[in-house]
Short mmCIF file of C-alpha atoms and ligand atoms in Angstrom, two decimals:
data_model
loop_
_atom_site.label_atom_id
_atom_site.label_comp_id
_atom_site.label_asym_id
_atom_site.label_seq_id
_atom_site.Cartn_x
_atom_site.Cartn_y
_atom_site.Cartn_z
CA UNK A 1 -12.86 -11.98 -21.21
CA UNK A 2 -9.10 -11.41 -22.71
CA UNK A 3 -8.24 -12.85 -26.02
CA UNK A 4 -5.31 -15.30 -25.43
CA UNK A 5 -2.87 -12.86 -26.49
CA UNK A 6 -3.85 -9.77 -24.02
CA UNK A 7 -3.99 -12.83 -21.32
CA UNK A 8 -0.74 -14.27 -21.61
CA UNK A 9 1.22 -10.78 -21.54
CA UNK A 10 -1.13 -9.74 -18.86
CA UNK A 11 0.00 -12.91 -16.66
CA UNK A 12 3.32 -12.17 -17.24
CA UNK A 13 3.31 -8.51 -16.04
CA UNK A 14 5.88 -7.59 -12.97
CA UNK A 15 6.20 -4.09 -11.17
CA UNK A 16 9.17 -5.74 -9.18
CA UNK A 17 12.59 -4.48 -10.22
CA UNK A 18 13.69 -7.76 -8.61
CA UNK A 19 11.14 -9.66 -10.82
CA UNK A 20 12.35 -7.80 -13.83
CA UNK A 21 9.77 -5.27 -13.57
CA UNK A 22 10.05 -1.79 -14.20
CA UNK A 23 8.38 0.07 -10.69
CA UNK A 24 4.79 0.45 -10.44
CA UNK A 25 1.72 1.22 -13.07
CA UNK A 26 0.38 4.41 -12.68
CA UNK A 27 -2.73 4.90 -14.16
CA UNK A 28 -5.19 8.12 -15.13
CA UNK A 29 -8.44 8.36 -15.11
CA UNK A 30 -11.14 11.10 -15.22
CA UNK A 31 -14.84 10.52 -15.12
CA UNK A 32 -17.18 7.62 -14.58
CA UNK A 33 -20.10 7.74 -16.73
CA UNK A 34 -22.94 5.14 -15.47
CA UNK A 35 -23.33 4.99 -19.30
CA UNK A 36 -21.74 5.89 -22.39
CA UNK A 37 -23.63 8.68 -23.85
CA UNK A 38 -22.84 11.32 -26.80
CA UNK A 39 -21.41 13.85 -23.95
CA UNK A 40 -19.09 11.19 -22.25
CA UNK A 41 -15.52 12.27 -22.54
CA UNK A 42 -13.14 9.65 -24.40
CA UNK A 43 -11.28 10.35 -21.09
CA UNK A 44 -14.08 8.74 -19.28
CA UNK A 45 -14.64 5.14 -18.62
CA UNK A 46 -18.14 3.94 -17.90
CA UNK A 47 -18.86 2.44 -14.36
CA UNK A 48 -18.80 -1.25 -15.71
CA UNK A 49 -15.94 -1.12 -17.44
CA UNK A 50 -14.10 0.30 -14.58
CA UNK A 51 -15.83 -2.37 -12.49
CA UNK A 52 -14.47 -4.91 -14.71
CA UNK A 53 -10.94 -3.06 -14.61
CA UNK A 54 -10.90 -3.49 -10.87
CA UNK A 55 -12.14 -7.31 -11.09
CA UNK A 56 -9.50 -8.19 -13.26
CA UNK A 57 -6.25 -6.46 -11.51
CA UNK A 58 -7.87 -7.96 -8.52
CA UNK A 59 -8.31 -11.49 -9.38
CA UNK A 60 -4.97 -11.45 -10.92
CA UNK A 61 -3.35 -10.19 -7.65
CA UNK A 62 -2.80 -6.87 -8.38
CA UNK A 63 -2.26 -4.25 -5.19
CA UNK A 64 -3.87 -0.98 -5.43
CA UNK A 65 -1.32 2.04 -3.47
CA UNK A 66 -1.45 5.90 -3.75
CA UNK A 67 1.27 8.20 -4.93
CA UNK A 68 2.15 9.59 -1.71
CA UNK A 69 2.93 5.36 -0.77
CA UNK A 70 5.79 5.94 -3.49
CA UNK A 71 8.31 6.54 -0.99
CA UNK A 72 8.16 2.84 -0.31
CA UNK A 73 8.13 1.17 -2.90
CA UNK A 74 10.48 -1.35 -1.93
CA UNK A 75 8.13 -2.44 -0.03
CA UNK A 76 5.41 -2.66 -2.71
CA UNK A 77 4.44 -6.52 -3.74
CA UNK A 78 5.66 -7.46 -7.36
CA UNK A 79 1.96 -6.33 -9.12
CA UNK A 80 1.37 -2.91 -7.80
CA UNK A 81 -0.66 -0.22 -9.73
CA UNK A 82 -1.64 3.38 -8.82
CA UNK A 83 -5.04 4.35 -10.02
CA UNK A 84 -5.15 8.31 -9.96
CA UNK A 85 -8.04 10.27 -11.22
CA UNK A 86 -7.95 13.56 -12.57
CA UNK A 87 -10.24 16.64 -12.14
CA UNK A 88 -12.73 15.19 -9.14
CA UNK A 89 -15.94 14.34 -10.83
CA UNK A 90 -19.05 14.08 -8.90
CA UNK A 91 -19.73 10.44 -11.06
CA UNK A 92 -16.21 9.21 -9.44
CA UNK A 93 -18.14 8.99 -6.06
CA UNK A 94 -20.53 6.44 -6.86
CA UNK A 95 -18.61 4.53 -10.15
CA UNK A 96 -15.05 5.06 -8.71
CA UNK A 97 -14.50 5.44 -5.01
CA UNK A 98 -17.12 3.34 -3.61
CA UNK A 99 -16.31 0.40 -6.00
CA UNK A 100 -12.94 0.59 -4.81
CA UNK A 101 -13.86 0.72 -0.90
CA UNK A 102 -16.09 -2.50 -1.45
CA UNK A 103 -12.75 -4.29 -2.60
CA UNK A 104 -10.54 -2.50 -0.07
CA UNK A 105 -8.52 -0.92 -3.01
CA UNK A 106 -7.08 2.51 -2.83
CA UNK A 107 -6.98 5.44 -5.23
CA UNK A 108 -5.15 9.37 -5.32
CA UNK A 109 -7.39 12.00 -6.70
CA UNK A 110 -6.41 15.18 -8.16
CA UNK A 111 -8.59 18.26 -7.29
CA UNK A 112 -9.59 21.44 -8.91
CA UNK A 113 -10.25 23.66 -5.90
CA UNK A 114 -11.99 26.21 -7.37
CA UNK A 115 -14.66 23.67 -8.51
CA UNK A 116 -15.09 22.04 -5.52
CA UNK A 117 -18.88 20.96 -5.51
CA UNK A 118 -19.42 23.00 -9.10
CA UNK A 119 -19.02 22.14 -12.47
CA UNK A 120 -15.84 21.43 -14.53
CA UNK A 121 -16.02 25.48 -16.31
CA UNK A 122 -12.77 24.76 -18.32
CA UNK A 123 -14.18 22.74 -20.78
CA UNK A 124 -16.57 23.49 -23.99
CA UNK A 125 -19.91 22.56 -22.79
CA UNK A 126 -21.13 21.33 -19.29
CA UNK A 127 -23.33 18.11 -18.88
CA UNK A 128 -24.32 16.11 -15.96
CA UNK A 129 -20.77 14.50 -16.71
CA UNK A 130 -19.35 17.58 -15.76
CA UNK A 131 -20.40 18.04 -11.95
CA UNK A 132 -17.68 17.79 -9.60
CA UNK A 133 -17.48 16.29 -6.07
CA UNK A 134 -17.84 18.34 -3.07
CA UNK A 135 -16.31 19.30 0.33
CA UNK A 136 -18.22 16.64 2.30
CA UNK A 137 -17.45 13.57 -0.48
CA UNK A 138 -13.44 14.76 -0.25
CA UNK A 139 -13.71 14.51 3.30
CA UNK A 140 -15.16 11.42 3.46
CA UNK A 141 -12.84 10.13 0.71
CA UNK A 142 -10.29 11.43 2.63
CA UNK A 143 -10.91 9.73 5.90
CA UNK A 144 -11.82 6.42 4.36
CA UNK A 145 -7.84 6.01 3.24
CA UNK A 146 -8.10 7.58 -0.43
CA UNK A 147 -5.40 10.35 -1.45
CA UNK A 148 -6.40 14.00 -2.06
CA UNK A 149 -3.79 15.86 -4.43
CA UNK A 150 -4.01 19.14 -6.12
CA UNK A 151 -4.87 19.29 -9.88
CA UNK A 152 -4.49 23.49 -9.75
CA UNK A 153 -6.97 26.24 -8.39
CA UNK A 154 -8.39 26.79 -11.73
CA UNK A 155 -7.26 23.63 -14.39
CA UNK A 156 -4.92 26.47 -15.68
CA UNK A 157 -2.59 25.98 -19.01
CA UNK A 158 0.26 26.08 -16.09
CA UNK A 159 2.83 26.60 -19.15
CA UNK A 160 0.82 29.81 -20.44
CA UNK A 161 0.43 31.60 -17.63
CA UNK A 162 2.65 33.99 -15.58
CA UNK A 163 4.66 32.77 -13.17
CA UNK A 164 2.65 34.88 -10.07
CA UNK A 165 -0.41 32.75 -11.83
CA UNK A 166 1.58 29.63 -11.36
CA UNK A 167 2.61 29.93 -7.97
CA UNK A 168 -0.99 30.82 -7.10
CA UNK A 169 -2.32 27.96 -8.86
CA UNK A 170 0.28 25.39 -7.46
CA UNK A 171 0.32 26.72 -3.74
CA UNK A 172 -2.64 28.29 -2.80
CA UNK A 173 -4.22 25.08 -4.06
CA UNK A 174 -2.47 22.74 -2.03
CA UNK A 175 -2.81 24.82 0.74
CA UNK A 176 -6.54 25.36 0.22
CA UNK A 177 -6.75 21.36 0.42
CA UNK A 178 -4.55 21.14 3.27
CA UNK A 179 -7.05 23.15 5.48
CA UNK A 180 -10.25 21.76 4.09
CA UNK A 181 -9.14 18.30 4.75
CA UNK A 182 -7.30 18.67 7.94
CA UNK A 183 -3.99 16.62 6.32
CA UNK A 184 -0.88 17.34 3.85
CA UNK A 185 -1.37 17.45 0.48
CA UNK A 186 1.94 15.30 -1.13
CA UNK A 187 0.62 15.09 -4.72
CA UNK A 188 0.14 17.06 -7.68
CA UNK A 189 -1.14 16.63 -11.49
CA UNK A 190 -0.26 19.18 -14.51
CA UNK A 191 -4.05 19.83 -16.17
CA UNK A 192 -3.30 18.83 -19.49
CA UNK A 193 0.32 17.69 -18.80
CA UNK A 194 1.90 21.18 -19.13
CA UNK A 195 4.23 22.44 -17.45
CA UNK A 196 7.63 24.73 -17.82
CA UNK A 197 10.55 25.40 -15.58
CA UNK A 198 8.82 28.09 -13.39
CA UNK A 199 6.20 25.19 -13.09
CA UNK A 200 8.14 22.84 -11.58
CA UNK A 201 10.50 24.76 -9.34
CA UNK A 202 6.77 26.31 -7.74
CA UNK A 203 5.62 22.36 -7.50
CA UNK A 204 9.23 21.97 -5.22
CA UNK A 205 8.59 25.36 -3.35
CA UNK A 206 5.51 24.51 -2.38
CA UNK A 207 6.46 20.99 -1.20
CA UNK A 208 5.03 18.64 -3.32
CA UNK A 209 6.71 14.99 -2.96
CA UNK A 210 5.34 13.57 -6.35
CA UNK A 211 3.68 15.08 -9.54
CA UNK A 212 2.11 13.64 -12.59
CA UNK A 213 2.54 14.31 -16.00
CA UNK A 214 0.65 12.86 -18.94
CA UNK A 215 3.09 10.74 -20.84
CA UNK A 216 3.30 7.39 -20.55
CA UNK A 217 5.55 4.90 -19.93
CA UNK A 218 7.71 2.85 -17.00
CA UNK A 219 8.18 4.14 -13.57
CA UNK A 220 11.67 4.10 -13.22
CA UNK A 221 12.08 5.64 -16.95
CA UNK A 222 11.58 8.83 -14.73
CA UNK A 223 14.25 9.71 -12.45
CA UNK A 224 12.33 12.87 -11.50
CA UNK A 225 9.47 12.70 -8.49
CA UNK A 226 7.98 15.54 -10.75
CA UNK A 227 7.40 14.21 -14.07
CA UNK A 228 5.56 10.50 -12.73
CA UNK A 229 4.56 8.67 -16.00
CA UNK A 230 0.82 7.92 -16.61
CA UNK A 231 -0.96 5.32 -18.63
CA UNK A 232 -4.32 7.01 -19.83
CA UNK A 233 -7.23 4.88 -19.91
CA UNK A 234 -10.17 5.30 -22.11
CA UNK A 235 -14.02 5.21 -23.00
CA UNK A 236 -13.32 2.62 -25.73
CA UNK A 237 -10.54 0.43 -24.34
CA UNK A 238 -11.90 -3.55 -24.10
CA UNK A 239 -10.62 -5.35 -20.65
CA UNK A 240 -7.99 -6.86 -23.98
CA UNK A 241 -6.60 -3.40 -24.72
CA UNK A 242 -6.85 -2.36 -20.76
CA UNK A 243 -4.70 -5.25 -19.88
CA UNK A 244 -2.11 -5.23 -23.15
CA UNK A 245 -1.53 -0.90 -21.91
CA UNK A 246 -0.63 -2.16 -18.29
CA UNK A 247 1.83 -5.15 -20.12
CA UNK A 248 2.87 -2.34 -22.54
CA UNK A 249 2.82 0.80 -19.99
CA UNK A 250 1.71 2.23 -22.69
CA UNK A 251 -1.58 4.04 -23.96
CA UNK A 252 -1.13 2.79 -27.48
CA UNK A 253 -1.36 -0.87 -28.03
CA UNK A 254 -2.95 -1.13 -31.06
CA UNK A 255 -2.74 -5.03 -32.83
CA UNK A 256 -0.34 -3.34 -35.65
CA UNK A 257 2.55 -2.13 -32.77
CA UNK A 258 1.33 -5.60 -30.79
CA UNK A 259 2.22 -7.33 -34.33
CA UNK A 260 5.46 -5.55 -34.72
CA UNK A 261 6.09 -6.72 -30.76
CA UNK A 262 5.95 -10.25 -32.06
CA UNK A 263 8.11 -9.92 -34.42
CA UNK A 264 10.79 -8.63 -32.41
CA UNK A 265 10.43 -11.53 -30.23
CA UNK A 266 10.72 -13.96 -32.77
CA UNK A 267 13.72 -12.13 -34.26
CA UNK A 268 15.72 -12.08 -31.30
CA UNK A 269 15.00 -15.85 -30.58
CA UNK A 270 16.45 -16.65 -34.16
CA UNK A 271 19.01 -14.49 -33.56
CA UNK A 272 20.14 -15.85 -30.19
CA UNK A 273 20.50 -19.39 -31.89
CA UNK A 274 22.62 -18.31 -34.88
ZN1 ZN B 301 -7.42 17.66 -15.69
#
């Protein structure tokens, strides 16, 4: 349920530039948690949650595309989101993919290679959270219509590494994906959003159409195929605050800013009239 607020700005959402919308959502995910637990990720969002995500965009008449579909988007219907998920965990199988099939939505996911059917080694401690999907689930995903990018070989700090590193991580990844899944690899995500100069020219060498970064905001604030906005969603965020970010394209839409939002609105009306 939405509180009448989150529902009314939620309703009035539009992707279309010719419906006064700013281009398409693009949201990130990482894991899927059947459960919140004490070593779920704030990242994550547990499988009913998500479930409920998917219910409401789809009740609403939201479309589901993938990044690569980005070089039409004029052809994309007025509510159009991207959901991308980050890293490739093993939980996004069961909570994510599958969930999505069953409503014939669509998803991109960004792959560590190196972790391919493994555990996610970059961060602090490992948990059952932590498993990643393997060769035979990307394959499948693959198949059934989902996008495969590259997230990096390693999840490496792409901004704090040498530039050989870089061009490593960024191309040998793709191509690694390329071969295991028998297709082009068009996308790419920066772990952690970072990324320098050497970054992207490598991310244009290697022949990446799109990447994502990790700020948020609208589409076509972006001119650059490179630097795609993201809205992050969370372990804590109600269907309320999931539907005010995707109003808001924005990951913080706390009831102070949503106050201040009001304000404005009521300001400008008074001010038209005087
Ligand atoms: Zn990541």
């Amino acid at each position: 349920m939405l509180d009448p607020f989150s529902k009314k700005i939620f309703h009035s959402a539009h992707t279309a530039v010719a419906n006064g919308g700013r281009g398409p959502l693009i949201l990130m995910y990482h894991g899927t948690p059947a459960t919140k637990s004490p070593a779920s990720s704030i990242y994550s969002v547990t499988a009913n949650n998500f479930q409920q995500q998917l219910d409401l965009l789809k009740n609403n008449g939201w479309t589901t595309k993938c990044i690569a579909d980005l070089p039409n988007i004029d052809s994309f219907p007025d509510k159009t989101v991207i959901l991308t998920f980050d890293d490739g965990y093993l939980d996004n199988y069961e909570r994510a993919y599958l969930p999505l099939l069953e409503r014939d939505m669509t998803a991109t996911w960004f792959i560590v290679t190196q972790v391919i059917g493994k555990q996610a080694d970059w961060l602090e401690r490992t948990s059952g959270e932590t498993a990643m999907l393997d060769t035979e689930q990307l394959i499948t995903m693959a198949a059934s219509g989902m996008e495969i990018g590259s997230h990096t070989m390693s999840h490496a700090k792409l901004s704090d590494i040498s530039d050989a590193k870089q061009q490593s991580e960024i191309i040998d990844s793709k191509q690694q994906l390329e071969s295991l899944l028998n297709r082009p690899v068009k996308s790419f995500a920066y772990p952690y959003g970072l990324y320098n100069d050497s970054s992207l020219k490598y991310v244009q060498q290697a022949g990446y159409q799109f990447a994502c970064s990790v700020r948020p905001g609208w589409f076509n604030n972006e001119k650059n195929p490179l630097l795609l906005r993201r809205i992050c969603i969370n372990l804590d965020d109600s269907l309320s605050t999931f539907a005010r970010k995707l109003a808001f394209a924005d990951c913080d839409v706390n009831w102070k800013k949503m106050g201040n939002y009001g304000i404005n609105r009521i300001r400008s009306k008074f001010s038209g009239k005087i």
